mmCIF file of C-alpha atoms in Angstrom:
data_model
loop_
_atom_site.group_PDB
_atom_site.id
_atom_site.type_symbol
_atom_site.label_atom_id
_atom_site.label_comp_id
_atom_site.label_asym_id
_atom_site.label_seq_id
_atom_site.Cartn_x
_atom_site.Cartn_y
_atom_site.Cartn_z
ATOM 1 C CA MET A 1 92.478 107.604 105.033
ATOM 2 C CA GLY A 2 93.799 104.233 106.234
ATOM 3 C CA ASP A 3 96.400 103.305 108.799
ATOM 4 C CA ARG A 4 100.096 103.798 108.180
ATOM 5 C CA TRP A 5 102.523 101.184 109.409
ATOM 6 C CA HIS A 6 106.156 101.449 110.442
ATOM 7 C CA ILE A 7 108.070 98.371 109.254
ATOM 8 C CA GLU A 8 111.357 97.167 110.727
ATOM 9 C CA VAL A 9 113.485 94.140 109.909
ATOM 10 C CA ASP A 10 115.887 92.864 112.552
ATOM 11 C CA ARG A 11 118.900 92.194 110.365
ATOM 12 C CA SER A 12 120.620 90.267 113.148
ATOM 13 C CA VAL A 13 117.801 87.719 112.908
ATOM 14 C CA CYS A 14 117.047 87.778 109.146
ATOM 15 C CA ILE A 15 118.280 84.671 107.321
ATOM 16 C CA GLY A 16 117.571 85.942 103.796
ATOM 17 C CA SER A 17 114.855 83.424 102.950
ATOM 18 C CA ALA A 18 113.153 86.089 100.779
ATOM 19 C CA GLN A 19 109.700 85.016 101.956
ATOM 20 C CA CYS A 20 108.896 88.678 102.592
ATOM 21 C CA VAL A 21 109.895 89.611 99.036
ATOM 22 C CA HIS A 22 107.690 86.836 97.648
ATOM 23 C CA GLN A 23 104.731 87.915 99.812
ATOM 24 C CA ALA A 24 105.104 91.688 99.363
ATOM 25 C CA SER A 25 107.593 92.482 96.613
ATOM 26 C CA GLY A 26 106.673 96.156 96.658
ATOM 27 C CA ALA A 27 107.422 96.478 100.353
ATOM 28 C CA PHE A 28 110.635 94.463 100.863
ATOM 29 C CA ARG A 29 113.932 93.938 99.066
ATOM 30 C CA LEU A 30 117.096 91.963 99.725
ATOM 31 C CA ASP A 31 120.475 93.677 99.696
ATOM 32 C CA SER A 32 123.701 92.170 98.342
ATOM 33 C CA ALA A 33 124.198 90.348 101.674
ATOM 34 C CA ARG A 34 120.701 88.816 101.282
ATOM 35 C CA GLN A 35 119.359 90.797 104.227
ATOM 36 C CA SER A 36 115.795 92.067 104.015
ATOM 37 C CA HIS A 37 114.946 95.767 104.162
ATOM 38 C CA PRO A 38 111.627 97.569 103.901
ATOM 39 C CA VAL A 39 111.473 99.564 100.664
ATOM 40 C CA ALA A 40 110.067 102.400 102.777
ATOM 41 C CA PRO A 41 110.025 102.289 106.585
ATOM 42 C CA ASP A 42 106.508 103.758 106.651
ATOM 43 C CA ALA A 43 103.832 102.358 104.333
ATOM 44 C CA ASP A 44 100.090 102.132 103.977
ATOM 45 C CA ALA A 45 98.691 99.211 105.933
ATOM 46 C CA GLY A 46 98.196 96.192 103.722
ATOM 47 C CA GLU A 47 97.426 92.495 103.867
ATOM 48 C CA GLN A 48 100.531 91.556 101.839
ATOM 49 C CA ILE A 49 102.848 93.282 104.318
ATOM 50 C CA LEU A 50 101.140 91.575 107.244
ATOM 51 C CA GLN A 51 101.382 88.192 105.488
ATOM 52 C CA ALA A 52 105.093 88.789 104.880
ATOM 53 C CA ALA A 53 105.643 89.391 108.592
ATOM 54 C CA GLU A 54 103.518 86.403 109.601
ATOM 55 C CA ASN A 55 105.347 84.100 107.172
ATOM 56 C CA CYS A 56 108.886 85.148 108.053
ATOM 57 C CA PRO A 57 110.475 81.895 109.243
ATOM 58 C CA VAL A 58 112.516 83.643 111.941
ATOM 59 C CA GLU A 59 110.027 86.409 112.874
ATOM 60 C CA ALA A 60 112.488 89.167 111.892
ATOM 61 C CA ILE A 61 109.769 91.634 110.808
ATOM 62 C CA ALA A 62 108.024 93.965 113.238
ATOM 63 C CA ILE A 63 105.124 96.220 112.295
ATOM 64 C CA THR A 64 103.815 99.070 114.422
ATOM 65 C CA LEU A 65 101.308 101.813 113.808
ATOM 66 C CA ALA A 66 103.202 104.831 112.512
ATOM 67 C CA GLY A 67 102.958 107.665 114.997
ATOM 68 C CA SER A 68 101.708 105.765 118.030
ATOM 69 C CA GLY A 69 104.092 102.791 117.931
ATOM 70 C CA GLU A 70 101.245 100.435 118.829
ATOM 71 C CA PRO A 71 102.221 96.871 117.835
ATOM 72 C CA VAL A 72 100.518 95.325 114.808
ATOM 73 C CA PHE A 73 102.843 92.319 114.444
ATOM 74 C CA PRO A 74 103.915 90.492 116.419
ATOM 75 C CA PRO A 75 100.877 91.165 118.586
ATOM 76 C CA GLU A 76 101.373 91.921 122.240
ATOM 77 C CA GLU A 77 100.700 88.914 124.396
#
């Protein structure tokens, strides 16, 4: 069994570029205000989700390990 991630989008930062939807359409959607939301807050770890977070132009996406809260992205410095 693989890791599970908890995905959050800071809607106060999100600019609605839809890069996350293009990178991981099964994991993110835009609402009527063009704000990103995770389809499900907890999801199986996956490269597409990580790429969506890494490519967000305003770094509005945070990923942690579900359960422990250990940061996946952005990484701790």
